[in-house]
Structure formats: C-alpha cells, structure tokens
Short mmCIF file of C-alpha atoms in Angstrom, two decimals:
data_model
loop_
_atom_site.label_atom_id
_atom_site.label_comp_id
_atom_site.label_asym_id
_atom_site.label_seq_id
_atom_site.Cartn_x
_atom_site.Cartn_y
_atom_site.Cartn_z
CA UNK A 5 16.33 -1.53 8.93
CA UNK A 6 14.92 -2.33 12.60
CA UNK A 7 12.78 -0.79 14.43
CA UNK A 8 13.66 1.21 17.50
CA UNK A 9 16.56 4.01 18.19
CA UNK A 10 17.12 4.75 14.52
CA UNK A 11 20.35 7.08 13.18
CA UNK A 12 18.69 9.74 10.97
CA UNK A 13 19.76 9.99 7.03
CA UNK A 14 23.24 11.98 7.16
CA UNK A 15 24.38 11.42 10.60
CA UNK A 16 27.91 9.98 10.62
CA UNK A 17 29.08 11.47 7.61
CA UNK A 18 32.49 12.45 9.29
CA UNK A 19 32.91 9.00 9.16
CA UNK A 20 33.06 8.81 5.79
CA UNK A 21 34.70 12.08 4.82
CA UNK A 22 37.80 12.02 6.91
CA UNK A 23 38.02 7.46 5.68
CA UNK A 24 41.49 7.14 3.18
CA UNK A 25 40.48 8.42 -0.16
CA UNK A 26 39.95 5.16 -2.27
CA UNK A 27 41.97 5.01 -5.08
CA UNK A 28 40.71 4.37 -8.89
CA UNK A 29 42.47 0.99 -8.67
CA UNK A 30 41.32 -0.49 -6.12
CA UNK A 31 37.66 0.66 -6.97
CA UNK A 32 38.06 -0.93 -10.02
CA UNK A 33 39.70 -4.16 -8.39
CA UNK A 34 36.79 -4.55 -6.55
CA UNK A 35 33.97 -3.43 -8.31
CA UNK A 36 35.24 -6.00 -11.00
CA UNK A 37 35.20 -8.84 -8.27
CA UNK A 38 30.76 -7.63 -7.69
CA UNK A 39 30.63 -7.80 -11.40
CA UNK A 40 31.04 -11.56 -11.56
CA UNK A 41 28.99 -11.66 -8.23
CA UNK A 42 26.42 -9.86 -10.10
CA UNK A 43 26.55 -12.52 -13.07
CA UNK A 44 26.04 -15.15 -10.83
CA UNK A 45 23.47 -13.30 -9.26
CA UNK A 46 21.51 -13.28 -12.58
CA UNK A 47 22.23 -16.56 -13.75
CA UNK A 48 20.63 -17.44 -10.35
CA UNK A 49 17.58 -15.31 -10.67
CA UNK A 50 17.08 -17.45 -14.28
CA UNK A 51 17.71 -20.68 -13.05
CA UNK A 52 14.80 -20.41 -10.28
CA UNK A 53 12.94 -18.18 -11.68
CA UNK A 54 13.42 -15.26 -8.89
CA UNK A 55 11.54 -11.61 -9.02
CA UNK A 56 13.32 -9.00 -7.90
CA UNK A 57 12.22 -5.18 -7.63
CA UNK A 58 14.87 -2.79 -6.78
CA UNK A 59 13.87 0.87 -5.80
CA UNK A 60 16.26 3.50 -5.52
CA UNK A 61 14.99 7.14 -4.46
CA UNK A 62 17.06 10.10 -3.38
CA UNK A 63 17.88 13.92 -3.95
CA UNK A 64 18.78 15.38 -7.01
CA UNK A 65 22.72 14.50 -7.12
CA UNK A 66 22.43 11.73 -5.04
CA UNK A 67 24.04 9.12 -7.28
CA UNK A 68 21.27 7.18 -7.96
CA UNK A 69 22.22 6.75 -11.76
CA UNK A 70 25.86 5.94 -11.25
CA UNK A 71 25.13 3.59 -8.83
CA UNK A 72 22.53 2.05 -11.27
CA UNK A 73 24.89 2.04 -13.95
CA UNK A 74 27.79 0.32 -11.96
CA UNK A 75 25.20 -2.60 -11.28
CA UNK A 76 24.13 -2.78 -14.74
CA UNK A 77 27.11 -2.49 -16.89
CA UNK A 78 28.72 -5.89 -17.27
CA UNK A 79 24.77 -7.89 -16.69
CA UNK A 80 22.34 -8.68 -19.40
CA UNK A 81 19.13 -5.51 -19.83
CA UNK A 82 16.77 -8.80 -20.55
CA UNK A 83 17.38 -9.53 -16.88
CA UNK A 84 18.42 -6.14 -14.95
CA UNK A 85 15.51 -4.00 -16.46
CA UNK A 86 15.87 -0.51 -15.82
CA UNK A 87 12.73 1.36 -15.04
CA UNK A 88 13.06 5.30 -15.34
CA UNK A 89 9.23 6.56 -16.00
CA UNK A 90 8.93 10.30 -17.52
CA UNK A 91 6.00 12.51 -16.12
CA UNK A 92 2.86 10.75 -16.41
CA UNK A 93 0.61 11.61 -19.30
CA UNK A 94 -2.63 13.15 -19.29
CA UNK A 95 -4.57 9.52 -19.57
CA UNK A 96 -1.83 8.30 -16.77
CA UNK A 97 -2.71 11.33 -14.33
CA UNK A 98 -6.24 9.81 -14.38
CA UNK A 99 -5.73 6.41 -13.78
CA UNK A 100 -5.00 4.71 -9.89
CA UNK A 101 -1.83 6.02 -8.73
CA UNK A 102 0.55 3.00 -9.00
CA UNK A 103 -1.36 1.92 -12.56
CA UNK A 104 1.56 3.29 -14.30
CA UNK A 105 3.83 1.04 -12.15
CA UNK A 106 2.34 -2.18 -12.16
CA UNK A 107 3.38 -3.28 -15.75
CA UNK A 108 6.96 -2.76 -14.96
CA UNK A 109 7.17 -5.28 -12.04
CA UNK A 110 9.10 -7.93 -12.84
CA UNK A 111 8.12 -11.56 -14.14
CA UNK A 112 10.04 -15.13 -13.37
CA UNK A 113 14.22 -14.35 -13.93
CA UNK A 114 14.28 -10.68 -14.36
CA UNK A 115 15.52 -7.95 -11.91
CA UNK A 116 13.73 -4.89 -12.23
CA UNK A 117 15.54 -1.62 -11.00
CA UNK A 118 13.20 2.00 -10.48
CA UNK A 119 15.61 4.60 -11.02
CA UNK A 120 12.82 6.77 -8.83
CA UNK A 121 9.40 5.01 -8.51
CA UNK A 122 5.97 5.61 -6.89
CA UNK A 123 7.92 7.03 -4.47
CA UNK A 124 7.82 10.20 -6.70
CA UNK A 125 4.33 11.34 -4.92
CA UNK A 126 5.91 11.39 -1.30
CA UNK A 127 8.67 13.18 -2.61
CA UNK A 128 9.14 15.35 -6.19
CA UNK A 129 5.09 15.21 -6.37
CA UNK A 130 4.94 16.83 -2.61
CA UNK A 131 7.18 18.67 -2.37
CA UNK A 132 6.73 20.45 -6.12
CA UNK A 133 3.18 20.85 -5.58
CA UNK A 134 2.18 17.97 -8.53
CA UNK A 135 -0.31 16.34 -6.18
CA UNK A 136 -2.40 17.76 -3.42
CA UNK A 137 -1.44 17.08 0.31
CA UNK A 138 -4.47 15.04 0.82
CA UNK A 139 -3.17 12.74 -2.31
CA UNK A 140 0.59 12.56 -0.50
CA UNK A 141 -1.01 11.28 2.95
CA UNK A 142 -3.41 8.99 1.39
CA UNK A 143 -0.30 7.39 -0.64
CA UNK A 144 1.58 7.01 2.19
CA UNK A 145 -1.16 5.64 4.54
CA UNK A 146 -1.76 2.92 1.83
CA UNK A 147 1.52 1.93 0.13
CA UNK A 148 2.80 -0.50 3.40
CA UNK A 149 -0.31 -3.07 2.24
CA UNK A 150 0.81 -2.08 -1.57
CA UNK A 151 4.40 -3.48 -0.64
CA UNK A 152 2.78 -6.36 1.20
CA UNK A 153 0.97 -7.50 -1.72
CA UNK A 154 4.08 -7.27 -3.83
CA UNK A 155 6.09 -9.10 -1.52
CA UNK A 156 3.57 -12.22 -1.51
CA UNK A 157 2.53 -12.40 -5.38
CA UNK A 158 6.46 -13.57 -4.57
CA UNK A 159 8.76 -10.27 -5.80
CA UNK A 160 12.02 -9.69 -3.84
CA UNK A 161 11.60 -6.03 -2.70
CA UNK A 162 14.48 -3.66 -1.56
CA UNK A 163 14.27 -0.50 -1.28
CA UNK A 164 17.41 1.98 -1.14
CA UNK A 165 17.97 5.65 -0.41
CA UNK A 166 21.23 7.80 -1.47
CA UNK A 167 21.66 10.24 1.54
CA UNK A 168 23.50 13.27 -0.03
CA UNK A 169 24.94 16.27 1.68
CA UNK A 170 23.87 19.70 1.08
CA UNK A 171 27.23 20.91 0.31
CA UNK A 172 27.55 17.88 -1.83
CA UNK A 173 24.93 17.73 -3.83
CA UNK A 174 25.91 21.66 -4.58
CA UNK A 175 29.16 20.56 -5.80
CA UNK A 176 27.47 18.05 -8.02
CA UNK A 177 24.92 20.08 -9.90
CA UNK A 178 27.11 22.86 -10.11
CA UNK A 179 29.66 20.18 -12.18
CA UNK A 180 26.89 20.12 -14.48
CA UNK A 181 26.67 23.15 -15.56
CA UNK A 182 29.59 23.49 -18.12
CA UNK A 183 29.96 19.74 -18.75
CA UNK A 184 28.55 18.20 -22.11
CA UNK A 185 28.59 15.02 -20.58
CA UNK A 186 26.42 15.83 -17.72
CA UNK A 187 24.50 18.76 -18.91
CA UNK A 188 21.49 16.92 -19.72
CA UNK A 189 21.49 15.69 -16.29
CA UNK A 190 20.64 19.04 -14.87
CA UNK A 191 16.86 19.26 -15.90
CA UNK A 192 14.64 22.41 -14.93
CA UNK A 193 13.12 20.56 -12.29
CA UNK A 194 16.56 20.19 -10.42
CA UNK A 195 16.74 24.08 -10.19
CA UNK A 196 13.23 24.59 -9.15
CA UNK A 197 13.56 21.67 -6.33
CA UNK A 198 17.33 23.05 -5.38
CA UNK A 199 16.45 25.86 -2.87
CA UNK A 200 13.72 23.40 -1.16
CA UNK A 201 16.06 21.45 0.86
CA UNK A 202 14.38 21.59 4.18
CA UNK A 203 11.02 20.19 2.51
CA UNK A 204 12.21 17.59 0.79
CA UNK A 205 13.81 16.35 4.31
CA UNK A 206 10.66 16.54 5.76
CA UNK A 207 9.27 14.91 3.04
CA UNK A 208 11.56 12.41 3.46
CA UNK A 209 10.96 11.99 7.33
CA UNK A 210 8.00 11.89 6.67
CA UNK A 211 7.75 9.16 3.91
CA UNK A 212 10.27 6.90 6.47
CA UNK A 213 7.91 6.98 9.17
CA UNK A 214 5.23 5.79 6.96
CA UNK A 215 6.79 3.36 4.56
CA UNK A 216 9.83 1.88 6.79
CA UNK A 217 7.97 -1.36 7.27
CA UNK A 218 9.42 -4.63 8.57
CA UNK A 219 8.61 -6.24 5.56
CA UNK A 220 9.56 -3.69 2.86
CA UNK A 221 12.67 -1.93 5.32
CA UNK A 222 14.54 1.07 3.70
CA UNK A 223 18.00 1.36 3.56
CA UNK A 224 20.03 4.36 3.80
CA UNK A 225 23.35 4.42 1.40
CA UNK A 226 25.99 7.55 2.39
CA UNK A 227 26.81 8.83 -1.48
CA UNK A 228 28.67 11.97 -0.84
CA UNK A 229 31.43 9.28 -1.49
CA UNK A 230 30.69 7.86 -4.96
CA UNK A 231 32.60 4.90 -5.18
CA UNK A 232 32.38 4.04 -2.25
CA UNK A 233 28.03 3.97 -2.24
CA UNK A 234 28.63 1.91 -5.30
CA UNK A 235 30.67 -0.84 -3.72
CA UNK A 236 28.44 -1.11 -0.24
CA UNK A 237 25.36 -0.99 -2.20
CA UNK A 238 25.87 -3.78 -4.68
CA UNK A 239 27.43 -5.89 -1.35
CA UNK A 240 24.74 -5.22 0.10
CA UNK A 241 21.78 -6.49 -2.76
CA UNK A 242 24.39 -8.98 -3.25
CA UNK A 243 23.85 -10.50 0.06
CA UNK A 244 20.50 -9.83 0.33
CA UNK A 245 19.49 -12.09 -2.18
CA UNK A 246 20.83 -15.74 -1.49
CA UNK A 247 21.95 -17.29 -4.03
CA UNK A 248 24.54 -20.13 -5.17
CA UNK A 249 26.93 -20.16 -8.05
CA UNK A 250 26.03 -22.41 -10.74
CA UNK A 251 28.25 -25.35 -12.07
CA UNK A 252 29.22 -23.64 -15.85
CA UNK A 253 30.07 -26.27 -18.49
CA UNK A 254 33.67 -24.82 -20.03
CA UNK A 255 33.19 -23.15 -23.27
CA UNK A 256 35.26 -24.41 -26.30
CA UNK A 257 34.92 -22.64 -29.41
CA UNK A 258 33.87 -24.34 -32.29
CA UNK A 259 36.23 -25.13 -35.29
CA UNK A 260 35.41 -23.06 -37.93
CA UNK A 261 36.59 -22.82 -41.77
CA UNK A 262 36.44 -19.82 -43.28
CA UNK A 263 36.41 -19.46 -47.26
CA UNK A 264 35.79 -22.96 -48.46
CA UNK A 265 32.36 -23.03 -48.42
CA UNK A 266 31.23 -19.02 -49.54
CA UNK A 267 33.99 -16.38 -51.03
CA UNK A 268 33.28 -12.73 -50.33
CA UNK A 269 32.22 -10.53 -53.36
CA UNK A 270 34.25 -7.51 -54.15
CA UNK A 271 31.78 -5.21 -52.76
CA UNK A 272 32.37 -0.76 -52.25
CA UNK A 273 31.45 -1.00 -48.83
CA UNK A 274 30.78 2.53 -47.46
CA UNK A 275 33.64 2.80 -44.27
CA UNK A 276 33.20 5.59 -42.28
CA UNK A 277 36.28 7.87 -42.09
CA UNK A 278 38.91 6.58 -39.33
CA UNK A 279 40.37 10.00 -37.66
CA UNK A 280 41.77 7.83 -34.81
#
C-alpha cells in the first residue's frame, strides 16, 4: 500500500455490490485454477527454502476463516500452518508481548498463516479493555521495528485486512444464530464487541497509521462479497510471492500383486452401520 492520498477501509463498496453476482460455477472454476497455483506455490516455498508469514486481521464476520480455509484446503498443513492462538494464559499474560508469537514464525519451506495475531492488542485487546491504553500505544509505537526484524531474519511478511460492512457483518452473525454449523462461530466475545463499531474503526485507524509501513504495507480486502475476497486475495499472495513452477517427473504407479504373497484371515471386523 503506498504512501500518500490513501482510500479509507470501505470506501467503494458500491463497486462491489451493484458488480454481476458471481455464480457457484465459475467460483469454483476459478478457485480450482489458484488451487494448483497454490501447489506450486508450496512446492516452491520447499524447494528454496522460503518463510512466509501471513497475517490476516479483521471484524468479527469479516471472512477471515473462509478465506483461510479456501487457501488451505487442497495444500499440505506441514507447509500452510495455521496459527489461531486462544487467550493467553496466566504465565503468557506475564511474559513480553509478542513471546507468545515468536514460536509460531515460520522455519525454511513452511507458510505460516495468523488467523488474528499480535494484532489482537491494537484491536480486540483495545478496544475490550484487555490491556491498558498505555500498553496499546506502546505496541503500536514499537511493532514497525518488530516487522523490520522479521522481514530481515528473511520471513516473507504480508499482512491483510477483511473490510466488512456494518450491515454485513449484521447479516453474518445473525446467520449464526440458528445454524449448527456456524453456531460455534458466534463466541461471547462477538456479542460484547458487536455494539462497539465506531471503536473498533478507530482502533483500526489508528493501528493503520502506525503499522502501515513501507516495508510491512497492509492490504485492504472488500469481503462483504465472499467469494469474491477469496479469489482477489489468494491472486493477490499468489503474485506477491515470485515463484516458478517446478519440472514434476510423471507419476506411474507401481505394479502391484495382490494375494500371492499374504492371504487375508477371516477376521469379524467391527463395520460401522451404513445408513447411506
């Protein structure tokens, strides 16, 4: 993101809403094509031993974990690690802020993705009152030269944030509510933090000012359209990491002879029931 004239988070979402609804199909289509980007992506990472760190940070509802998921599903967790920390413990509220963090930063060929980071103390930690104003501004005065040093222990850094609508992100916790599948998503925190719009987009202003650096940028995804923040976000990491495809031997399957060298015993295995 460059410095300057900059379009504030949520601007130009008629842009968006009134674009040609994008069908199931051709989300699919494509979001099969960044699937074998993303392989080649990883077998990249391995073959020259790349570190990546991914951060993605947002509202409640913003999409961060569907968006996750889409650039995870068809890739290997050895290399894309996911990184989603629950609340710090007692010892970890006592130790130096990013402490908790530092183990999870990836090694030589391995992608590490923060579904939230230490990003939680300009934002949830503010805003909710977990840490004292004097502990947000001293985290955000100091986290540029934190970024810095990851950047040149050799980690690929980028940094993403899901800009939801208000009347959005409504329409997505209320979905919630009385769905089994997504019930779990809607955690007490989400209904405490729901009626605090206005200070978490300070917060957020805030944390941009401070942390939008020319060596660790943000970048602002629209996700009131789902699929759509799926498919420009993986482009996006996708070309933001150069990388080559690598030259695949084909695979042949081995021949294989089955029963002349070991015969199955007659065995009661226990099968579970099949209803479908």
């Amino acid at each position: 993101m460059k410095k300057g004239k900059k379009e504030k988070p949520g601007k130009g979402k008629a842009e968006n809403s009134t674009a040609e609804k994008l069908t199931r199909k051709a989300y699919e289509t494509e979001l099969a094509r960044l699937h074998g980007e993303l392989v080649q992506l990883q077998q990249w990472v391995v073959h020259k031993g790349l570190k990546v760190c991914i951060v993605f940070e947002g509202r409640d509802g913003a999409g961060k974990g569907g968006t996750i998921k889409a650039i995870t599903e068809r890739v290997s967790p050895r290399i894309f690690r996911v990184v989603a920390l629950p609340a710090p413990t007692e010892r970890e509220q006592s130790q130096m802020y990013a402490q908790r963090y530092l183990p999870h930063l990836p090694a030589a060929g391995e992608i590490v993705i923060f579904d939230r980071s230490w990003y939680n103390r300009a934002g949830v930690e503010r805003v909710m009152g977990f840490c004292t104003e004097e502990q947000a501004k001293r985290f955000l005065g100091v986290v540029p030269a934190f970024e810095k040093m990851v950047l040149e222990s050799g980690i690929i850094l980028l940094k993403y944030w899901l800009e939801v609508s208000p009347e959005e992100q409504t329409r997505r916790l209320t979905a919630r509510i009385d769905d089994p599948r997504k019930v779990w998503k809607l955690s007490p925190m989400d209904l405490k933090s729901y009626d605090r719009w206005d200070d978490y987009t300070r917060a957020r202003d805030e944390m941009f000012t401070a942390t939008d650096t020319p060596w660790a940028p943000w970048y602002v995804v629209r996700s009131d359209d789902k699929k759509r923040a799926r498919l420009n976000t993986i482009t996006h990491l996708l070309r933001a990491i150069p990388h080559k495809e690598l030259k695949q031997d084909k695979v042949v399957l081995p021949k294989r002879k089955i029963g002349k060298s070991y015969q199955d015993i007659e065995y009661p295995f226990k099968y579970i029931p099949e209803k479908f």
